[in-house]
Amino acid sequence: MAYDAEAGPSDEALMVLYANGDRHAALALTQRVTPRVLAYAARMLAGDRAEAEDVAQETMLRLWRMAPEWRQGETKVTTWAYRVATNLCIDRQRSRRRKGQMALDDAPDLADGGPTADQRLQDNHRVAALEAALAELPDRQRQAVVLRHIEGLSNPEIAAVMEIGVEAVESLTARGKRSLAAVLSGQRGALGYEDDGHAG
Amino acid sequence: MQDKDLDGLLSMAASRAPRPSDGLMDRVLADAMALQPRPEGIAAPAAPAPVGLLARLAALFGGAPVVAGVLSAAMAGVAVGYFSPATTDLLTGGLGAGAEVLDLFPSADFLMTEG
């Protein structure tokens, strides 16, 4: 029986079905989890699409491998996947820093939309600046900000991913946002915020 | 930069999540299929052990215990009929030896006399 990519059995139930040889469960999990891991990895890796795809594939590969030992009720599949992807992203960032190859110009494919070409161009510029600013944050702050404000996880969910307390998550996201604002304030004019009348 | 500008920027980034390419989805699914445990098939029932002639005969008479009982009774009958009473006494421990004469009508002798 085919499963809906969004509705239907929970991710955790699909893991059990997958481990029992259900091929439809493999497809549903791929469709549900891969996009989220890819989006998260792209943010964590400053928009490096190729690296983000590698991280997404490796994360899913580990998910498949551990499926036979998956124990329902212990953790959510997405929490586990975010945790693995975080470790892979941090490893790659450290490797890139060692090689001095921090690439900031490889922006992700952006969805079409926006009223005008100028507006779309400006939005792309702003998102690229945000990704560059995120890359300057300490790893834990960047992880907390991305999970909270871009991936839309709740603080308890982020606490589970990062294996810290909820208060620590709140502190990391607050500090991360302050740091982002500080980095981006120097580019306020270039990003067009003064033209919008949002001085300050 | 104001908070609302930053919040707006983060929301915009959230709405522009990169979509996975078909190639990535295909690779992930191929990994899933390659690593998926194979379902364990239902084991075929074990073939019944071959039934011998004796077993079939025993089944005909109600099973091995019944046949064993019948054979035991038959052997006891043969023994009782074949051996002499003395041997039988030996086997039974003398329980049946020494027949006693019991005179149930001690005063009935006169009925047997003529005269």
Short mmCIF file of C-alpha atoms in Angstrom, two decimals:
data_model
loop_
_atom_site.label_atom_id
_atom_site.label_comp_id
_atom_site.label_asym_id
_atom_site.label_seq_id
_atom_site.Cartn_x
_atom_site.Cartn_y
_atom_site.Cartn_z
CA MET A 1 0.00 0.00 0.00
CA ALA A 2 1.40 3.47 -0.94
CA TYR A 3 1.66 6.01 1.86
CA ASP A 4 1.04 9.70 1.60
CA ALA A 5 4.16 11.84 1.77
CA GLU A 6 2.54 13.99 4.46
CA ALA A 7 -0.44 12.18 5.98
CA GLY A 8 -0.78 8.56 6.98
CA PRO A 9 1.44 6.64 9.40
CA SER A 10 3.93 8.55 11.52
CA ASP A 11 7.58 8.67 10.54
CA GLU A 12 8.34 6.32 13.39
CA ALA A 13 5.75 3.78 12.23
CA LEU A 14 7.16 4.04 8.72
CA MET A 15 10.60 3.17 10.08
CA VAL A 16 9.22 -0.06 11.49
CA LEU A 17 7.42 -0.82 8.23
CA TYR A 18 10.63 -0.11 6.31
CA ALA A 19 12.59 -2.47 8.53
CA ASN A 20 9.95 -5.12 7.85
CA GLY A 21 10.54 -4.84 4.12
CA ASP A 22 7.76 -2.44 3.12
CA ARG A 23 8.97 -0.59 0.02
CA HIS A 24 6.22 2.00 0.13
CA ALA A 25 7.49 3.03 3.56
CA ALA A 26 10.93 3.65 2.05
CA LEU A 27 9.40 5.96 -0.55
CA ALA A 28 7.28 7.86 1.98
CA LEU A 29 10.22 8.38 4.34
CA THR A 30 12.39 9.57 1.47
CA GLN A 31 9.77 12.10 0.43
CA ARG A 32 9.14 13.31 3.97
CA VAL A 33 12.60 13.52 5.49
CA THR A 34 15.01 14.26 2.65
CA PRO A 35 13.68 17.76 1.81
CA ARG A 36 13.86 18.82 5.44
CA VAL A 37 17.38 17.54 5.90
CA LEU A 38 18.50 19.13 2.65
CA ALA A 39 17.03 22.53 3.55
CA TYR A 40 18.59 22.43 6.98
CA ALA A 41 21.99 21.36 5.65
CA ALA A 42 21.92 24.10 3.01
CA ARG A 43 21.36 26.73 5.73
CA MET A 44 24.04 25.24 7.92
CA LEU A 45 26.52 25.13 5.02
CA ALA A 46 25.93 28.70 3.86
CA GLY A 47 23.99 27.65 0.81
CA ASP A 48 26.51 25.17 -0.57
CA ARG A 49 24.07 23.05 -2.54
CA ALA A 50 26.43 20.23 -3.47
CA GLU A 51 27.66 19.78 0.09
CA ALA A 52 24.10 19.97 1.40
CA GLU A 53 23.01 17.19 -0.98
CA ASP A 54 25.91 15.04 0.17
CA VAL A 55 24.93 15.62 3.80
CA ALA A 56 21.29 14.82 3.05
CA GLN A 57 22.17 11.59 1.28
CA GLU A 58 24.59 10.53 4.01
CA THR A 59 22.04 11.30 6.71
CA MET A 60 19.40 9.22 4.96
CA LEU A 61 21.91 6.43 4.39
CA ARG A 62 22.52 6.25 8.14
CA LEU A 63 18.80 6.30 8.74
CA TRP A 64 18.31 3.25 6.53
CA ARG A 65 21.19 1.44 8.19
CA MET A 66 19.87 1.89 11.68
CA ALA A 67 16.24 1.10 10.80
CA PRO A 68 16.41 -2.53 12.04
CA GLU A 69 17.44 -1.28 15.49
CA TRP A 70 14.96 1.61 15.54
CA ARG A 71 12.99 1.69 18.77
CA GLN A 72 9.66 3.43 18.55
CA GLY A 73 8.90 6.03 21.18
CA GLU A 74 12.49 6.92 22.02
CA THR A 75 13.02 9.77 19.58
CA LYS A 76 11.43 11.28 16.50
CA VAL A 77 12.86 10.43 13.12
CA THR A 78 13.28 14.10 12.21
CA THR A 79 14.99 14.85 15.51
CA TRP A 80 17.41 12.01 14.87
CA ALA A 81 17.97 13.17 11.28
CA TYR A 82 18.60 16.79 12.27
CA ARG A 83 21.09 15.59 14.87
CA VAL A 84 23.01 13.47 12.37
CA ALA A 85 22.91 16.22 9.74
CA THR A 86 24.24 18.73 12.28
CA ASN A 87 27.24 16.57 13.03
CA LEU A 88 27.93 16.03 9.34
CA CYS A 89 27.62 19.76 8.61
CA ILE A 90 29.95 20.71 11.44
CA ASP A 91 32.49 18.16 10.25
CA ARG A 92 32.37 19.60 6.75
CA GLN A 93 32.61 23.19 7.98
CA ARG A 94 35.67 22.36 10.01
CA SER A 95 37.19 20.62 7.04
CA ARG A 96 36.49 23.64 4.82
CA ARG A 97 37.93 26.02 7.39
CA ARG A 98 41.07 23.97 7.49
CA LYS A 99 41.29 24.17 3.73
CA GLY A 100 40.39 27.85 3.67
CA GLN A 101 37.59 27.24 1.23
CA MET A 102 34.64 28.92 2.84
CA ALA A 103 32.35 29.41 -0.15
CA LEU A 104 29.63 31.95 0.30
CA ASP A 105 28.63 32.57 -3.26
CA ASP A 106 26.90 29.27 -4.00
CA ALA A 107 23.38 30.29 -3.18
CA PRO A 108 20.66 27.64 -3.28
CA ASP A 109 18.12 27.45 -6.03
CA LEU A 110 15.46 29.87 -5.08
CA ALA A 111 11.84 29.43 -5.85
CA ASP A 112 10.35 31.70 -8.42
CA GLY A 113 8.06 34.26 -7.05
CA GLY A 114 7.96 37.91 -6.20
CA PRO A 115 6.26 40.61 -8.07
CA THR A 116 9.12 42.01 -10.08
CA ALA A 117 12.54 41.03 -11.27
CA ASP A 118 14.08 43.85 -9.20
CA GLN A 119 12.28 42.76 -6.08
CA ARG A 120 13.29 39.15 -6.69
CA LEU A 121 16.89 40.21 -7.19
CA GLN A 122 16.84 42.17 -3.97
CA ASP A 123 15.26 39.29 -2.08
CA ASN A 124 17.91 36.93 -3.41
CA HIS A 125 20.58 39.38 -2.32
CA ARG A 126 19.08 39.60 1.15
CA VAL A 127 18.84 35.84 1.56
CA ALA A 128 22.42 35.42 0.38
CA ALA A 129 23.50 38.06 2.92
CA LEU A 130 21.58 36.23 5.64
CA GLU A 131 23.30 32.97 4.77
CA ALA A 132 26.66 34.68 4.85
CA ALA A 133 25.82 36.20 8.23
CA LEU A 134 24.66 32.82 9.54
CA ALA A 135 27.99 31.35 8.53
CA GLU A 136 29.73 33.79 10.83
CA LEU A 137 27.84 32.65 13.89
CA PRO A 138 29.26 30.06 16.28
CA ASP A 139 28.06 26.56 15.36
CA ARG A 140 25.58 26.19 18.24
CA GLN A 141 24.04 29.62 17.72
CA ARG A 142 23.66 29.04 14.01
CA GLN A 143 22.09 25.64 14.60
CA ALA A 144 19.59 27.06 17.10
CA VAL A 145 18.63 30.02 14.90
CA VAL A 146 18.19 27.88 11.78
CA LEU A 147 16.11 25.25 13.55
CA ARG A 148 13.93 27.83 15.31
CA HIS A 149 13.46 30.59 12.76
CA ILE A 150 13.95 28.85 9.41
CA GLU A 151 13.00 25.22 9.96
CA GLY A 152 10.24 26.22 12.38
CA LEU A 153 10.93 23.72 15.16
CA SER A 154 9.66 24.39 18.67
CA ASN A 155 12.12 25.03 21.48
CA PRO A 156 11.54 21.58 23.06
CA GLU A 157 12.17 19.96 19.66
CA ILE A 158 15.38 21.94 19.26
CA ALA A 159 16.40 20.96 22.78
CA ALA A 160 15.95 17.30 21.78
CA VAL A 161 18.01 17.76 18.62
CA MET A 162 20.82 19.62 20.38
CA GLU A 163 20.57 17.52 23.54
CA ILE A 164 20.42 20.57 25.79
CA GLY A 165 17.75 22.21 27.94
CA VAL A 166 15.00 24.47 26.65
CA GLU A 167 16.43 27.46 28.49
CA ALA A 168 19.77 26.94 26.79
CA VAL A 169 17.97 26.88 23.44
CA GLU A 170 16.25 30.17 24.22
CA SER A 171 19.57 31.70 25.18
CA LEU A 172 21.30 30.44 22.02
CA THR A 173 18.56 31.70 19.70
CA ALA A 174 18.47 35.11 21.39
CA ARG A 175 22.23 35.51 21.19
CA GLY A 176 22.23 34.22 17.64
CA LYS A 177 19.65 36.74 16.53
CA ARG A 178 21.53 39.59 18.18
CA SER A 179 24.71 38.51 16.42
CA LEU A 180 22.91 38.26 13.09
CA ALA A 181 21.44 41.72 13.49
CA ALA A 182 24.88 43.09 14.32
CA VAL A 183 26.47 41.49 11.25
CA LEU A 184 23.67 42.56 8.90
CA SER A 185 23.34 46.10 10.23
CA GLY A 186 26.53 47.03 8.43
CA GLN A 187 24.87 46.07 5.13
CA ARG A 188 21.54 47.66 5.84
CA GLY A 189 21.79 50.14 3.03
CA ALA A 190 23.12 47.62 0.52
CA LEU A 191 20.25 45.32 1.34
CA GLY A 192 17.70 48.04 0.69
CA TYR A 193 16.31 48.37 4.16
CA GLU A 194 16.84 52.11 4.32
CA ASP A 195 14.81 52.45 1.12
CA ASP A 196 12.01 50.57 2.89
CA GLY A 197 12.03 53.22 5.58
CA HIS A 198 13.32 50.85 8.27
CA ALA A 199 16.20 52.92 9.51
CA GLY A 200 17.80 51.80 12.73
CA MET B 1 18.86 46.30 11.64
CA GLN B 2 15.53 46.21 13.40
CA ASP B 3 14.09 43.01 14.83
CA LYS B 4 11.17 43.04 12.44
CA ASP B 5 13.55 43.35 9.47
CA LEU B 6 15.53 40.37 10.71
CA ASP B 7 12.35 38.39 11.38
CA GLY B 8 11.14 39.20 7.90
CA LEU B 9 14.43 38.11 6.42
CA LEU B 10 14.35 34.82 8.33
CA SER B 11 10.76 34.20 7.22
CA MET B 12 11.74 34.87 3.63
CA ALA B 13 14.62 32.41 3.93
CA ALA B 14 12.25 29.84 5.44
CA SER B 15 9.85 30.20 2.51
CA ARG B 16 12.69 29.67 0.05
CA ALA B 17 13.90 26.31 1.22
CA PRO B 18 15.95 24.60 -1.47
CA ARG B 19 14.06 21.76 -3.07
CA PRO B 20 15.81 18.43 -3.47
CA SER B 21 16.73 17.56 -7.02
CA ASP B 22 15.29 14.50 -8.71
CA GLY B 23 18.80 13.07 -8.75
CA LEU B 24 19.13 13.35 -4.98
CA MET B 25 15.73 11.77 -4.39
CA ASP B 26 16.60 8.93 -6.76
CA ARG B 27 19.91 8.30 -5.00
CA VAL B 28 18.31 8.31 -1.56
CA LEU B 29 15.59 5.93 -2.67
CA ALA B 30 18.13 3.64 -4.32
CA ASP B 31 20.07 3.52 -1.04
CA ALA B 32 16.86 2.75 0.80
CA MET B 33 16.04 -0.15 -1.48
CA ALA B 34 19.59 -1.52 -1.38
CA LEU B 35 19.76 -1.44 2.41
CA GLN B 36 16.21 -2.49 3.18
CA PRO B 37 16.03 -5.72 5.15
CA ARG B 38 14.37 -8.49 3.20
CA PRO B 39 11.11 -9.67 4.70
CA GLU B 40 11.45 -13.09 6.24
CA GLY B 41 9.25 -15.53 4.32
CA ILE B 42 6.89 -17.84 6.12
CA ALA B 43 8.75 -21.09 6.70
CA ALA B 44 7.32 -24.06 4.86
CA PRO B 45 5.91 -26.69 7.23
CA ALA B 46 8.29 -29.55 7.87
CA ALA B 47 7.56 -32.67 5.87
CA PRO B 48 5.90 -35.35 8.00
CA ALA B 49 8.14 -38.22 9.01
CA PRO B 50 7.53 -41.39 6.98
CA VAL B 51 5.05 -43.71 8.71
CA GLY B 52 6.16 -47.35 8.99
CA LEU B 53 4.04 -50.48 8.73
CA LEU B 54 4.03 -51.11 12.49
CA ALA B 55 2.98 -47.55 13.20
CA ARG B 56 0.13 -47.84 10.71
CA LEU B 57 -1.02 -51.13 12.25
CA ALA B 58 -0.84 -49.61 15.73
CA ALA B 59 -2.94 -46.68 14.52
CA LEU B 60 -5.46 -49.13 13.13
CA PHE B 61 -6.02 -50.65 16.60
CA GLY B 62 -6.18 -47.34 18.42
CA GLY B 63 -2.55 -46.42 18.89
CA ALA B 64 0.59 -47.90 20.39
CA PRO B 65 -0.57 -47.87 24.07
CA VAL B 66 -3.68 -49.88 23.23
CA VAL B 67 -1.66 -52.41 21.22
CA ALA B 68 0.85 -52.74 24.08
CA GLY B 69 -1.97 -53.47 26.54
CA VAL B 70 -3.53 -56.10 24.30
CA LEU B 71 -0.17 -57.82 23.77
CA SER B 72 0.53 -57.87 27.50
CA ALA B 73 -2.83 -59.46 28.21
CA ALA B 74 -2.26 -62.04 25.46
CA MET B 75 1.15 -63.01 26.88
CA ALA B 76 -0.32 -63.36 30.37
CA GLY B 77 -3.01 -65.62 28.96
CA VAL B 78 -0.48 -67.81 27.19
CA ALA B 79 1.57 -68.10 30.36
CA VAL B 80 -1.40 -69.12 32.47
CA GLY B 81 -2.43 -71.73 29.92
CA TYR B 82 1.03 -73.11 29.18
CA PHE B 83 2.73 -73.42 32.52
CA SER B 84 1.74 -76.04 35.12
CA PRO B 85 -0.14 -74.93 38.24
CA ALA B 86 3.00 -75.38 40.32
CA THR B 87 4.85 -72.95 38.13
CA THR B 88 1.93 -70.66 38.35
CA ASP B 89 2.07 -70.86 42.12
CA LEU B 90 5.73 -70.00 41.92
CA LEU B 91 4.92 -66.98 39.83
CA THR B 92 2.08 -65.86 42.06
CA GLY B 93 3.96 -66.50 45.29
CA GLY B 94 1.63 -69.31 46.38
CA LEU B 95 -1.37 -67.13 46.64
CA GLY B 96 -3.50 -69.69 44.84
CA ALA B 97 -1.88 -72.88 46.27
CA GLY B 98 -3.38 -75.37 48.75
CA ALA B 99 -7.00 -75.52 47.95
CA GLU B 100 -9.05 -75.76 51.09
CA VAL B 101 -12.09 -78.10 51.39
CA LEU B 102 -15.04 -76.24 52.66
CA ASP B 103 -17.94 -78.41 53.87
CA LEU B 104 -21.01 -76.28 53.55
CA PHE B 105 -23.46 -79.05 54.56
CA PRO B 106 -21.71 -81.07 57.35
CA SER B 107 -24.95 -82.85 58.40
CA ALA B 108 -26.07 -83.84 54.96
CA ASP B 109 -24.12 -87.12 54.87
CA PHE B 110 -27.15 -89.10 55.81
CA LEU B 111 -28.73 -88.10 52.56
CA MET B 112 -25.94 -89.90 50.71
CA THR B 113 -26.29 -93.19 52.53
CA GLU B 114 -28.49 -95.97 51.28
CA GLY B 115 -30.46 -98.17 53.31
#
